[in-house]
Amino acid sequence: MQYFHMDPNPNVLTITDIAHILHEHEDLKLLVTPWATCGNLQQCLTCTVVTKSLRVDLCAQIAQGVNHLHQLNPPMIHQNLKPENVLMFVEDEHLVAKVADFGIMASGSDGIKLISGGDDSKSVAAGNGRPDSPGSVYTAKTSTTQKTSTRRRGRRAKRSVKNDSKANSPAAALFGSQGNFWAAPEQRPEDQGGRVGKITTKSDVFSLGLLALYILGKQETNPTFAESMHALKYHGVGITKRVREYLEEYGLKKSKKVNTLAKTLALAISRYTTSRPTMKRFLEVVKDAAGGKRGRFKFELNAPALASPEMNKDSRKTRQKKLKDSEKQIRYSQFLDSIMNNKPSSIAYKFYTKDAEKGDAQAQYNLANCYAKGIGMEKNEKLAVKWYTANAVQGNAEAQNNLALCYERGAGVEKDADMAFKWFAKSAEQKYTLGQFNLGICYAKGIGTEANMEKAAACYRNAAEKGSYEAMNNLGMCYEHGWGVEQDQKQAFRLFLTSADQGQLPMAQFNLALCHQNGIGVEEDMQTAIMWYTRSAEAGYAEAQCNLGIFYQQGIGVAKSEMSACKWYITSAAQGYAEAQNNLAICYEHGIGIPRDAKLAVQWYNEASLQGHGEAQYNLGSCFMRGIGVNDDEHNAFQWFYESAERNHHADAAFVVAQCFQNGLGVPEDSEQAVVWCHRAADLGHTDAEFNIACCYLMGRIVQKNEEKAADYFSRAAEKENIEAMINLGKFFAHGVGVELDRSKAKQWYDAAEAVVKQAE
């Protein structure tokens, strides 16, 4: 209701009344507003003649209206700025723009974090989002189980998924079935791995930047606007020159004000909120460009472009070319319209495909994207590969990168690591950021080439210098572990911090949390670690969610809460993270923070076991052996114990396998195999196995008698406070069996055993 009580503003639509009507026995409330004499912004620009000076003034008016909303307390964020939501009026012979349609507008009181008025605004862009551009990345992880505390361990994570549709396809960007072309990237779920980031006042600045380019570019219904914005969106200050050329092409003369306006608009449509100007700065620049010149507005219909006087001056050849280009744009518009309305037009596709077959690079690339994603047509990966190939041969770096991904994944073509490497290399040669990043992945994992971490690190560095936060994260891992570069944990920390804070990359936030937790490149700080784990977890990163669950379960850095632990385990397990699935199963089995449910425990143990999780395989074997949640089945139990021990070198599982061979549980009795597996379990550090194998060497059972080895294994078990091992080791020192005679050490072990017994009592 804040909107109804705010001060009026000439550039914000006013509500004059609230009408009540009865509809199907329901009282409906309708908002009454003044009649928009010139329709909305899109209709006005399309159907009437609006001079260049008036267009600049319109930009200032819209910015003035949005700024008014931002100045309220708390600030109000529109979130849905687009031509259809700006209504046009004629007041005192002046054209006036009024911001309208506040259907999804929100304020600080609505629970949205607002950070306005400074360049330190942050927007959360969660996830790794481009389906066309996946690339394995090296990430740190914490190995955690229910039985041990967390510890640092590096590993390679599964290939992340990135979506190139936003950057590569004007069709998907302008009329995609998901998201809004005019919305900031933090508002677009398809850009954030299915999630929406934090919305700030700078989200509206992004939309204003696009609106200004739309108005000043005079691209009312022409799809060239979508293509132009496809090339400009998200890149920030690096495309200032291109924005200036774009403005000059459509009538704004080169000047200092135009240069400043171009730079401001370029920054406004940056992917990153920290790069965008504040609302106050944006308004100042646009008002300065307008110069306070409003001029009179005369309602005059806009004649078709091909019938303009300028067209009559052209030669016949030029007119024919323009006519041909116009027909092409019409066909393109039909194609985009069919995508927007999800009503495929066979005629549009026919002509669009015809353009692609004639070698039109843009047609080939867009058609490939549509086939790859099933945009407006049935998904067909083979045809996607066909058109990616045609476009890649013409030298399109983005098509080369996407074609390489097809070869790598076997999408529409047989898997071919060599071809994947070839096309990634060609894309990287043109300094395409994703191509450089994915080429680094190839060198790191040895895809289509020999593994070479020095070259991988160099590729990551090239991509990182162009602003790739994924590359910064991977380069940070290289510096942390000394992969291909000289180890520098402080540099690793700085890269993680940039990627996590500015790029809002969940994986980098996770790695940054590990740095704070374990003192990698920075002093240990568990509270800061928890903060970054939480940000990563809330952004949907499964490993961070699992670690938070462990911290809550064990009360590490947070108040102990088994219910909160289960909440995070469930969230992580639902994403398929095996560690969380195993931990959740343990909670169900023992009723930790959640009602006990043996069947659900078995279900989650099975999910994790099928992914090769050794602890889960051991636990599932125990369920089959004891009949927990399933009928007891010694054969199945043995199979899972064996899988855990053989493939995952699980010490407990190896010892149980030895017992199964010894006692014929689920497998024929075999004493020799029992000793073999007991020996393996002992070498993996299993205390009981160490004691048993020591007895075998002492007595010469199955193995050749060896008192020295017996003393060694008794010593290992004794160090872990196995009382019998401690007593036997004392006897060995007392009598010089397998060790040198040493009565003082004998007494030490006897006393140690007695102390353990008393402590147990």
Tab-separated table of N, CA and C in Angstrom, residues 624-705:
chain	number	residue	atom	x	y	z
A	624	PHE	N	21.295	-54.944	5.186
A	624	PHE	CA	20.955	-56.278	4.677
A	624	PHE	C	21.380	-57.372	5.658
A	625	MET	N	22.499	-57.196	6.310
A	625	MET	CA	22.991	-58.212	7.237
A	625	MET	C	22.099	-58.304	8.474
A	626	ARG	N	21.595	-57.159	8.952
A	626	ARG	CA	20.809	-57.136	10.193
A	626	ARG	C	19.305	-57.046	9.947
A	627	GLY	N	18.890	-56.941	8.667
A	627	GLY	CA	17.467	-56.866	8.373
A	627	GLY	C	16.847	-55.549	8.790
A	628	ILE	N	17.549	-54.452	8.583
A	628	ILE	CA	17.037	-53.125	8.934
A	628	ILE	C	16.438	-52.480	7.691
A	629	GLY	N	15.104	-52.330	7.686
A	629	GLY	CA	14.425	-51.706	6.551
A	629	GLY	C	14.264	-52.616	5.355
A	630	VAL	N	14.881	-53.792	5.384
A	630	VAL	CA	14.771	-54.795	4.319
A	630	VAL	C	14.835	-56.174	4.972
A	631	ASN	N	14.480	-57.197	4.203
A	631	ASN	CA	14.653	-58.557	4.710
A	631	ASN	C	16.141	-58.870	4.799
A	632	ASP	N	16.536	-59.589	5.869
A	632	ASP	CA	17.952	-59.910	6.006
A	632	ASP	C	18.385	-60.784	4.832
A	633	ASP	N	19.546	-60.465	4.277
A	633	ASP	CA	20.026	-61.120	3.063
A	633	ASP	C	21.553	-61.088	3.115
A	634	GLU	N	22.150	-62.189	3.552
A	634	GLU	CA	23.601	-62.233	3.719
A	634	GLU	C	24.344	-62.090	2.397
A	635	HIS	N	23.752	-62.610	1.323
A	635	HIS	CA	24.422	-62.521	0.024
A	635	HIS	C	24.524	-61.070	-0.429
A	636	ASN	N	23.386	-60.350	-0.387
A	636	ASN	CA	23.410	-58.937	-0.761
A	636	ASN	C	24.310	-58.135	0.166
A	637	ALA	N	24.278	-58.488	1.448
A	637	ALA	CA	25.123	-57.791	2.421
A	637	ALA	C	26.590	-57.944	2.037
A	638	PHE	N	26.993	-59.173	1.716
A	638	PHE	CA	28.391	-59.405	1.345
A	638	PHE	C	28.767	-58.613	0.087
A	639	GLN	N	27.858	-58.589	-0.898
A	639	GLN	CA	28.154	-57.885	-2.139
A	639	GLN	C	28.436	-56.400	-1.885
A	640	TRP	N	27.634	-55.767	-1.019
A	640	TRP	CA	27.852	-54.351	-0.733
A	640	TRP	C	29.102	-54.132	0.108
A	641	PHE	N	29.383	-55.050	1.057
A	641	PHE	CA	30.629	-54.931	1.836
A	641	PHE	C	31.840	-55.051	0.902
A	642	TYR	N	31.758	-56.030	-0.001
A	642	TYR	CA	32.874	-56.260	-0.926
A	642	TYR	C	33.071	-55.043	-1.844
A	643	GLU	N	31.960	-54.469	-2.360
A	643	GLU	CA	32.036	-53.293	-3.239
A	643	GLU	C	32.705	-52.129	-2.511
A	644	SER	N	32.307	-51.932	-1.268
A	644	SER	CA	32.864	-50.832	-0.481
A	644	SER	C	34.353	-51.026	-0.226
A	645	ALA	N	34.736	-52.264	0.084
A	645	ALA	CA	36.143	-52.541	0.396
A	645	ALA	C	37.017	-52.540	-0.850
A	646	GLU	N	36.528	-53.149	-1.926
A	646	GLU	CA	37.328	-53.312	-3.138
A	646	GLU	C	37.503	-52.003	-3.891
A	647	ARG	N	36.414	-51.261	-4.055
A	647	ARG	CA	36.463	-50.057	-4.875
A	647	ARG	C	36.795	-48.796	-4.081
A	648	ASN	N	36.401	-48.773	-2.827
A	648	ASN	CA	36.577	-47.552	-2.033
A	648	ASN	C	37.551	-47.715	-0.878
A	649	HIS	N	38.145	-48.912	-0.756
A	649	HIS	CA	39.160	-49.162	0.279
A	649	HIS	C	38.645	-48.767	1.668
A	650	HIS	N	37.424	-49.175	1.936
A	650	HIS	CA	36.792	-48.875	3.218
A	650	HIS	C	37.271	-49.891	4.249
A	651	ALA	N	37.944	-49.418	5.297
A	651	ALA	CA	38.580	-50.316	6.268
A	651	ALA	C	37.567	-51.200	6.984
A	652	ASP	N	36.460	-50.617	7.477
A	652	ASP	CA	35.446	-51.414	8.175
A	652	ASP	C	34.870	-52.481	7.256
A	653	ALA	N	34.617	-52.099	5.988
A	653	ALA	CA	34.063	-53.053	5.034
A	653	ALA	C	35.048	-54.190	4.770
A	654	ALA	N	36.333	-53.873	4.657
A	654	ALA	CA	37.346	-54.909	4.417
A	654	ALA	C	37.394	-55.896	5.584
A	655	PHE	N	37.274	-55.399	6.807
A	655	PHE	CA	37.299	-56.280	7.976
A	655	PHE	C	36.071	-57.184	8.011
A	656	VAL	N	34.891	-56.628	7.638
A	656	VAL	CA	33.667	-57.439	7.611
A	656	VAL	C	33.765	-58.494	6.506
A	657	VAL	N	34.356	-58.154	5.363
A	657	VAL	CA	34.553	-59.138	4.298
A	657	VAL	C	35.403	-60.293	4.821
A	658	ALA	N	36.438	-59.966	5.589
A	658	ALA	CA	37.270	-61.012	6.195
A	658	ALA	C	36.430	-61.905	7.107
A	659	GLN	N	35.557	-61.316	7.902
A	659	GLN	CA	34.700	-62.094	8.796
A	659	GLN	C	33.726	-62.967	8.009
A	660	CYS	N	33.209	-62.412	6.874
A	660	CYS	CA	32.298	-63.199	6.043
A	660	CYS	C	33.005	-64.434	5.486
A	661	PHE	N	34.233	-64.289	5.011
A	661	PHE	CA	34.997	-65.445	4.523
A	661	PHE	C	35.305	-66.411	5.664
A	662	GLN	N	35.577	-65.896	6.831
A	662	GLN	CA	35.922	-66.743	7.972
A	662	GLN	C	34.733	-67.580	8.433
A	663	ASN	N	33.511	-66.958	8.399
A	663	ASN	CA	32.333	-67.624	8.957
A	663	ASN	C	31.325	-68.081	7.906
A	664	GLY	N	31.648	-67.884	6.615
A	664	GLY	CA	30.747	-68.330	5.556
A	664	GLY	C	29.450	-67.551	5.513
A	665	LEU	N	29.502	-66.242	5.694
A	665	LEU	CA	28.310	-65.396	5.672
A	665	LEU	C	28.139	-64.793	4.275
A	666	GLY	N	27.187	-65.338	3.501
A	666	GLY	CA	26.913	-64.835	2.165
A	666	GLY	C	27.943	-65.252	1.146
A	667	VAL	N	28.910	-66.087	1.557
A	667	VAL	CA	29.978	-66.535	0.679
A	667	VAL	C	30.576	-67.802	1.295
A	668	PRO	N	31.064	-68.756	0.502
A	668	PRO	CA	31.650	-69.981	1.072
A	668	PRO	C	32.831	-69.663	2.003
A	669	GLU	N	32.982	-70.484	3.062
A	669	GLU	CA	34.096	-70.273	3.994
A	669	GLU	C	35.431	-70.418	3.255
A	670	ASP	N	36.372	-69.529	3.607
A	670	ASP	CA	37.688	-69.559	2.972
A	670	ASP	C	38.660	-68.850	3.907
A	671	SER	N	39.400	-69.630	4.715
A	671	SER	CA	40.294	-69.066	5.737
A	671	SER	C	41.412	-68.238	5.116
A	672	GLU	N	41.917	-68.681	3.977
A	672	GLU	CA	42.998	-67.933	3.345
A	672	GLU	C	42.520	-66.546	2.903
A	673	GLN	N	41.337	-66.514	2.293
A	673	GLN	CA	40.773	-65.217	1.897
A	673	GLN	C	40.455	-64.357	3.117
A	674	ALA	N	40.078	-65.020	4.200
A	674	ALA	CA	39.792	-64.283	5.431
A	674	ALA	C	41.046	-63.554	5.905
A	675	VAL	N	42.194	-64.247	5.870
A	675	VAL	CA	43.447	-63.626	6.304
A	675	VAL	C	43.861	-62.524	5.334
A	676	VAL	N	43.675	-62.777	4.027
A	676	VAL	CA	44.024	-61.768	3.022
A	676	VAL	C	43.259	-60.466	3.287
A	677	TRP	N	41.950	-60.586	3.515
A	677	TRP	CA	41.130	-59.389	3.728
A	677	TRP	C	41.388	-58.765	5.093
A	678	CYS	N	41.717	-59.597	6.078
A	678	CYS	CA	42.063	-59.041	7.390
A	678	CYS	C	43.362	-58.234	7.285
A	679	HIS	N	44.288	-58.746	6.487
A	679	HIS	CA	45.545	-58.033	6.264
A	679	HIS	C	45.276	-56.687	5.568
A	680	ARG	N	44.370	-56.679	4.559
A	680	ARG	CA	44.041	-55.438	3.858
A	680	ARG	C	43.386	-54.426	4.798
A	681	ALA	N	42.509	-54.936	5.648
A	681	ALA	CA	41.849	-54.047	6.611
A	681	ALA	C	42.858	-53.459	7.586
A	682	ALA	N	43.821	-54.290	8.018
A	682	ALA	CA	44.855	-53.811	8.943
A	682	ALA	C	45.705	-52.736	8.288
A	683	ASP	N	46.055	-52.945	7.028
A	683	ASP	CA	46.858	-51.951	6.320
A	683	ASP	C	46.080	-50.657	6.071
A	684	LEU	N	44.735	-50.748	6.105
A	684	LEU	CA	43.900	-49.555	5.975
A	684	LEU	C	43.668	-48.875	7.322
A	685	GLY	N	44.246	-49.473	8.407
A	685	GLY	CA	44.182	-48.839	9.712
A	685	GLY	C	43.080	-49.336	10.618
A	686	HIS	N	42.462	-50.479	10.319
A	686	HIS	CA	41.394	-51.004	11.180
A	686	HIS	C	42.014	-51.652	12.420
A	687	THR	N	41.651	-51.179	13.612
A	687	THR	CA	42.310	-51.602	14.856
A	687	THR	C	42.152	-53.089	15.126
A	688	ASP	N	40.914	-53.597	15.057
A	688	ASP	CA	40.696	-55.027	15.327
A	688	ASP	C	41.424	-55.891	14.309
A	689	ALA	N	41.472	-55.439	13.072
A	689	ALA	CA	42.187	-56.195	12.046
A	689	ALA	C	43.681	-56.213	12.341
A	690	GLU	N	44.220	-55.097	12.826
A	690	GLU	CA	45.639	-55.041	13.190
A	690	GLU	C	45.944	-56.036	14.314
A	691	PHE	N	45.058	-56.110	15.296
A	691	PHE	CA	45.271	-57.054	16.402
A	691	PHE	C	45.191	-58.492	15.895
A	692	ASN	N	44.167	-58.787	15.054
A	692	ASN	CA	43.994	-60.154	14.562
A	692	ASN	C	45.153	-60.601	13.683
A	693	ILE	N	45.625	-59.709	12.819
A	693	ILE	CA	46.714	-60.113	11.927
A	693	ILE	C	48.008	-60.270	12.716
A	694	ALA	N	48.153	-59.496	13.802
A	694	ALA	CA	49.310	-59.666	14.686
A	694	ALA	C	49.290	-61.057	15.314
A	695	CYS	N	48.097	-61.508	15.734
A	695	CYS	CA	47.963	-62.853	16.310
A	695	CYS	C	48.303	-63.925	15.283
A	696	CYS	N	47.892	-63.696	14.021
A	696	CYS	CA	48.200	-64.657	12.957
A	696	CYS	C	49.713	-64.793	12.777
A	697	TYR	N	50.435	-63.662	12.762
A	697	TYR	CA	51.895	-63.709	12.615
A	697	TYR	C	52.555	-64.324	13.845
A	698	LEU	N	51.986	-64.073	15.019
A	698	LEU	CA	52.573	-64.619	16.248
A	698	LEU	C	52.434	-66.131	16.302
A	699	MET	N	51.284	-66.651	15.840
A	699	MET	CA	50.995	-68.084	15.944
A	699	MET	C	51.275	-68.833	14.643
A	700	GLY	N	51.583	-68.104	13.583
A	700	GLY	CA	51.834	-68.771	12.306
A	700	GLY	C	50.563	-69.336	11.705
A	701	ARG	N	49.429	-68.667	11.915
A	701	ARG	CA	48.142	-69.151	11.416
A	701	ARG	C	47.928	-68.634	9.993
A	702	ILE	N	47.858	-69.534	9.029
A	702	ILE	CA	47.667	-69.253	7.608
A	702	ILE	C	48.906	-68.568	7.009
A	703	VAL	N	49.524	-67.664	7.770
A	703	VAL	CA	50.731	-66.980	7.306
A	703	VAL	C	51.938	-67.550	8.052
A	704	GLN	N	53.137	-67.302	7.487
A	704	GLN	CA	54.352	-67.790	8.132
A	704	GLN	C	54.598	-67.013	9.426
A	705	LYS	N	55.002	-67.729	10.472
A	705	LYS	CA	55.229	-67.096	11.774
A	705	LYS	C	56.319	-66.036	11.653
